[in-house]
Short mmCIF file of C-alpha atoms in Angstrom, two decimals:
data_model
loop_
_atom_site.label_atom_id
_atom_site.label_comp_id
_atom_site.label_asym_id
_atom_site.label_seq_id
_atom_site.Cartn_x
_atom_site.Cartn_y
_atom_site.Cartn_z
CA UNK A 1 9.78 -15.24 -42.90
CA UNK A 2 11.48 -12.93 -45.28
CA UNK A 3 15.00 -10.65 -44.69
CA UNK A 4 13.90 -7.61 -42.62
CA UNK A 5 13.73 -4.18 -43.75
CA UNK A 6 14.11 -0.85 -41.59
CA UNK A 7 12.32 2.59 -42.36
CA UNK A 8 14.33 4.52 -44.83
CA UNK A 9 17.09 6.47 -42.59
CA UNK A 10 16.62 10.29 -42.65
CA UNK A 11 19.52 12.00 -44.98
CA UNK A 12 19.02 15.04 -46.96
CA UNK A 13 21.69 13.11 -49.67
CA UNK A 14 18.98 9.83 -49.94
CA UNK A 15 17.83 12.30 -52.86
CA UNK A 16 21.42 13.59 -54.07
CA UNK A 17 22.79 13.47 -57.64
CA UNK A 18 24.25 10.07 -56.49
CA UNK A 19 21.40 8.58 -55.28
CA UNK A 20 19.81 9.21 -58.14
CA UNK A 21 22.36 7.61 -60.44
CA UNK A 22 22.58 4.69 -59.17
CA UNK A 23 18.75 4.46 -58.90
CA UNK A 24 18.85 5.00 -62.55
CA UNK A 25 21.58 2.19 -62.93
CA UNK A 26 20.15 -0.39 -60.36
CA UNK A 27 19.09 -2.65 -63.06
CA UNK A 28 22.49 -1.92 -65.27
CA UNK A 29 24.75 -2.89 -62.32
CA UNK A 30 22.17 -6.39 -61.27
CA UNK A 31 23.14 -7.61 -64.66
CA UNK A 32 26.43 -7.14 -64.99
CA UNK A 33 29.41 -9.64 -63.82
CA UNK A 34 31.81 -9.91 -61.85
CA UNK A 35 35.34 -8.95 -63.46
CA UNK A 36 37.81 -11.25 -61.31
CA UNK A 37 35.70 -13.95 -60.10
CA UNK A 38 38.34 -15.37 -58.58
CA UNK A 39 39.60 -12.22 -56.40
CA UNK A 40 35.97 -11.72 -55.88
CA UNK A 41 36.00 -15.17 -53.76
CA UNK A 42 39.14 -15.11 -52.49
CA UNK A 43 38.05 -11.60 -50.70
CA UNK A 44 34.64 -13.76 -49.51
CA UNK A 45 36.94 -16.70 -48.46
CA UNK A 46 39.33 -13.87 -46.16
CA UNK A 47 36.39 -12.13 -45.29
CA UNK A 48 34.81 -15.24 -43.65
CA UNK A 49 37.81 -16.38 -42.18
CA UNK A 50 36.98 -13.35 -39.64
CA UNK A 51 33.59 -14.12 -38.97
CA UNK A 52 31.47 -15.36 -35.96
CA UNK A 53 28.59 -17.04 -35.42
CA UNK A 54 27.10 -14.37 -32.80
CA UNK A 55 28.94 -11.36 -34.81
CA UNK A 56 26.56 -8.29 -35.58
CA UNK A 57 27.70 -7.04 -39.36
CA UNK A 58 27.56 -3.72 -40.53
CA UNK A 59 28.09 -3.38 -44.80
CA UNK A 60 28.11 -0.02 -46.08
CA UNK A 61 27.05 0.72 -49.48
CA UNK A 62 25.69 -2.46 -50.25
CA UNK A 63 24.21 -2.42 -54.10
CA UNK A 64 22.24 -5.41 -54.69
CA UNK A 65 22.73 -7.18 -51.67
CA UNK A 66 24.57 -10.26 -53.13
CA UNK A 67 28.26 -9.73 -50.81
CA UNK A 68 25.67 -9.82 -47.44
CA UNK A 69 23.40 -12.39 -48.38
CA UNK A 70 26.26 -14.52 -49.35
CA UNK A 71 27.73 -13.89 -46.06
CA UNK A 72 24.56 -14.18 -43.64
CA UNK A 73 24.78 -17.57 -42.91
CA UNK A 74 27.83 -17.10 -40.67
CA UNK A 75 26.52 -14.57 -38.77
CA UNK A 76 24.12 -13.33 -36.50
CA UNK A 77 22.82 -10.03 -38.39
CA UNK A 78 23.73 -8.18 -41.16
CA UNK A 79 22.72 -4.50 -41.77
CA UNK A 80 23.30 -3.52 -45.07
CA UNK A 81 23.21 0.20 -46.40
CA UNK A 82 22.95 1.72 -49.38
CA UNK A 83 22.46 5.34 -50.28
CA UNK A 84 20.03 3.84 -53.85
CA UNK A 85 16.68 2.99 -52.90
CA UNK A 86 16.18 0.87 -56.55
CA UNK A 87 19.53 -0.96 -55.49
CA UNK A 88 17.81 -2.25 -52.31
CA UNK A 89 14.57 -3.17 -53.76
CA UNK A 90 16.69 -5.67 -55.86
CA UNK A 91 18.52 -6.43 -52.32
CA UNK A 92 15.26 -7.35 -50.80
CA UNK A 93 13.76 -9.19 -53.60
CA UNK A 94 17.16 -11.50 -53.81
CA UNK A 95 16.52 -11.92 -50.05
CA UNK A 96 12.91 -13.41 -50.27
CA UNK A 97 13.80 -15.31 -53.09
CA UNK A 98 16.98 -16.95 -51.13
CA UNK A 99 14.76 -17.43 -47.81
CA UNK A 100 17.46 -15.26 -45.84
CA UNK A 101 16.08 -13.83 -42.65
CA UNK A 102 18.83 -12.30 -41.24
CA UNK A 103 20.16 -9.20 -43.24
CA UNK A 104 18.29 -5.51 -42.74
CA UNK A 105 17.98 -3.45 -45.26
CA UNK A 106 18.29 0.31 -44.98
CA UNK A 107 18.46 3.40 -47.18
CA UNK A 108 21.61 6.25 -45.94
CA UNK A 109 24.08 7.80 -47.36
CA UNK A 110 27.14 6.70 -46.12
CA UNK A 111 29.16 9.92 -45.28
CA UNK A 112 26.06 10.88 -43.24
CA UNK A 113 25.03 7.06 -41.77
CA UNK A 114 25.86 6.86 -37.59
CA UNK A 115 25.05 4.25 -34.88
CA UNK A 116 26.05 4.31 -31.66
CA UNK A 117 29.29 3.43 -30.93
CA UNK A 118 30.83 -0.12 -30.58
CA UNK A 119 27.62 -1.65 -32.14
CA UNK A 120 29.55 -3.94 -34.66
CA UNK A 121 31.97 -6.83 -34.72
CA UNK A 122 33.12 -6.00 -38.32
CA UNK A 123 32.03 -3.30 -40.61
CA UNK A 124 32.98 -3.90 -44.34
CA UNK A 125 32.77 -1.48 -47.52
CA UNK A 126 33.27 -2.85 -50.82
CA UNK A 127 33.87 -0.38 -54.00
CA UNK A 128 32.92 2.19 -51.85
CA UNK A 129 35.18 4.72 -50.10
CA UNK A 130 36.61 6.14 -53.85
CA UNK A 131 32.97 7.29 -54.37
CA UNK A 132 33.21 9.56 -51.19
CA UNK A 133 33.27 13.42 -50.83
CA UNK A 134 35.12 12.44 -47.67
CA UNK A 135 36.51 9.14 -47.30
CA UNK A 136 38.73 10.35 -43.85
CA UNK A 137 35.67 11.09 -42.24
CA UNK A 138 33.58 7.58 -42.97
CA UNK A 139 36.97 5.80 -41.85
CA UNK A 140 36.78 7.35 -38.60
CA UNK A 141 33.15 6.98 -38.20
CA UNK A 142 33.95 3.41 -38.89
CA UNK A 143 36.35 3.15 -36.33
CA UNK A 144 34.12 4.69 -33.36
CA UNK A 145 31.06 2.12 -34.70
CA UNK A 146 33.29 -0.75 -34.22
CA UNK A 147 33.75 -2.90 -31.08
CA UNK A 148 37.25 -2.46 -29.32
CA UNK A 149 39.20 -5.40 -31.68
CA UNK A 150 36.51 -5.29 -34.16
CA UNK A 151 37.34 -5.12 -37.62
CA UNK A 152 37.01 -3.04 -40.99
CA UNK A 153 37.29 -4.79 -43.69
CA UNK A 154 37.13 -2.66 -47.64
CA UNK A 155 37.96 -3.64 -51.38
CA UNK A 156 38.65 -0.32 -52.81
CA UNK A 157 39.29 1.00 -56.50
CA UNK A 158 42.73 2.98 -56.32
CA UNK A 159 43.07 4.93 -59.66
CA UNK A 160 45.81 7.48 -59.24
CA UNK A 161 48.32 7.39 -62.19
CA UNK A 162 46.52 4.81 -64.05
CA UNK A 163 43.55 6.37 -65.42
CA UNK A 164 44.77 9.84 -66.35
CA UNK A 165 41.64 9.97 -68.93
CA UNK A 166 39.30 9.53 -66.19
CA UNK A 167 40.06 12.14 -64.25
CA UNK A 168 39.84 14.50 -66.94
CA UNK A 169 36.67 12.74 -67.87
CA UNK A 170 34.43 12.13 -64.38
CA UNK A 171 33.86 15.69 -64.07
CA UNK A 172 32.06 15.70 -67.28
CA UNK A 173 30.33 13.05 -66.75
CA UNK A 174 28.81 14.34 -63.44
CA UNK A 175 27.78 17.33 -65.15
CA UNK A 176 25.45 15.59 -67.07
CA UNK A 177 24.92 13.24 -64.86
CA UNK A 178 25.60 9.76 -66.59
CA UNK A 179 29.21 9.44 -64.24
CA UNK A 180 28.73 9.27 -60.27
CA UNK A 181 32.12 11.06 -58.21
CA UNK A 182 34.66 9.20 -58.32
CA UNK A 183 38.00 10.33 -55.91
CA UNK A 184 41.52 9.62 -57.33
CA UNK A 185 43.88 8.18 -54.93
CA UNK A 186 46.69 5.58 -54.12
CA UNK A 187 46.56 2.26 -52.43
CA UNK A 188 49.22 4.09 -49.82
CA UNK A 189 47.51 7.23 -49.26
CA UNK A 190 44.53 4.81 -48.41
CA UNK A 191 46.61 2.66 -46.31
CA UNK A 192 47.67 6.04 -44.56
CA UNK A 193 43.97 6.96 -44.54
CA UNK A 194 43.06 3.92 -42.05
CA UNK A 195 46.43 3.90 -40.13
CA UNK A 196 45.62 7.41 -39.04
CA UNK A 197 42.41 6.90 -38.18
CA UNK A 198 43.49 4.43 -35.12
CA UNK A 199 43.85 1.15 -36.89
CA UNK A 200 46.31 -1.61 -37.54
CA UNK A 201 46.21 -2.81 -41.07
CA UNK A 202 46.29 -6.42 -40.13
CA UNK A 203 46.55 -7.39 -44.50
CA UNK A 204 46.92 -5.59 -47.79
CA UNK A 205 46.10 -7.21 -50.91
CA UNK A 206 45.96 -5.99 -54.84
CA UNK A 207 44.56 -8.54 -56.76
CA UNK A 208 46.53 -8.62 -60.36
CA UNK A 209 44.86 -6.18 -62.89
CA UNK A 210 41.93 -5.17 -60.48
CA UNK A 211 43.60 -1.73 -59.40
CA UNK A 212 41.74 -2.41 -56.13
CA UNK A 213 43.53 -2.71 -52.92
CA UNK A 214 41.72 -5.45 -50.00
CA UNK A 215 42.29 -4.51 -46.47
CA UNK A 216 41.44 -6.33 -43.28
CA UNK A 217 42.15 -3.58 -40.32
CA UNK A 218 41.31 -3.58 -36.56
CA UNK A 219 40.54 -1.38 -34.08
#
């Protein structure tokens, strides 16, 4: 019995310039490492310390899978999204190969992905929302998915005034299309994001030299 896998979702952005970047750069991004192993488990370690056995998980923007599959044994489900149909074809084949039955696979963009309301016990995004058109707009989706006391849970890259280059750069770069979009903004204004959205930031963590801000919030 392998991991099951949906229908692709219907989105006119499944075929976007984004999708098709990172379906050009599954393989790239299945190879490469982790930066701050550490933080990396520490976030898994917090993460799990909110979990359920009979919790229904919603990840969006998944990549390769590994961040549900390594959390699907202390759940009930996990459905895991990403907008890069290679990225989940690695997803599924790390599934099979691991023997885990219990995390669905499906292909949406995020900024366009909806369930009905209060279907999940915790919805996370990891290195996600900075690669949004509209970031304000997923948060609140998030919040109306989630059960009442249900939690969001995000690791999210937070680059304004450290990467001045960058900015100047991305633009560039998706021009030609070898950078994806990439929004500029502070660990506050993301804070500010959530808050206003009808959550209570519950912790806020930046791991040293990550310039990426953790957040557990609930609804």
């Amino acid at each position: 019995m392998t991991a099951q896998k949906s229908p692709p979702m219907a989105s006119t952005r499944t075929n976007s310039p984004s999708a098709k970047f990172w379906d050009k750069n599954a393989d790239r991004y299945s190879k490469s490492t982790i930066s701050n192993q550490a933080a990396y488990e520490k976030k898994l370690e917090i993460t799990q310390s909110y979990f359920t056995p009979d919790m229904d998980v919603l990840e969006l923007g998944c990549g390769t899978g590994s961040t549900a599959l390594i959390h699907a044994p202390f759940v009930k489900h996990i459905r895991a999204v990403d907008i890069s149909q290679k990225m989940l074809e690695i997803a599924q084949d790390k599934a099979e190969k691991e023997n885990i039955t219990n995390v669905t696979f499906d292909q949406a963009a995020i900024d366009t992905f909806t369930a009905p309301d209060q279907s999940y016990d915790i919805i996370m995004t990891h290195s996600v929302l900075h690669l949004l058109d509209d970031k304000e707009a997923t948060i609140a989706n998030i919040h109306k998915m989630l059960k009442p006391g249900g939690y969001f849970i995000s690791s999210t890259v937070c680059l304004t005034g450290i990467m001045k280059l960058l900015q100047l750069v991305v633009p560039i770069g998706r021009l030609f299309g070898f950078m994806p979009l990439v929004k500029f903004f502070s660990a506050k204004h993301l804070e500010k994001c959530i808050t206003n959205a009808g959550f209570e930031i519950i912790s806020s963590w930046e791991p040293e030299k990550s310039h990426s801000v953790f957040i557990v919030a609930q609804k």
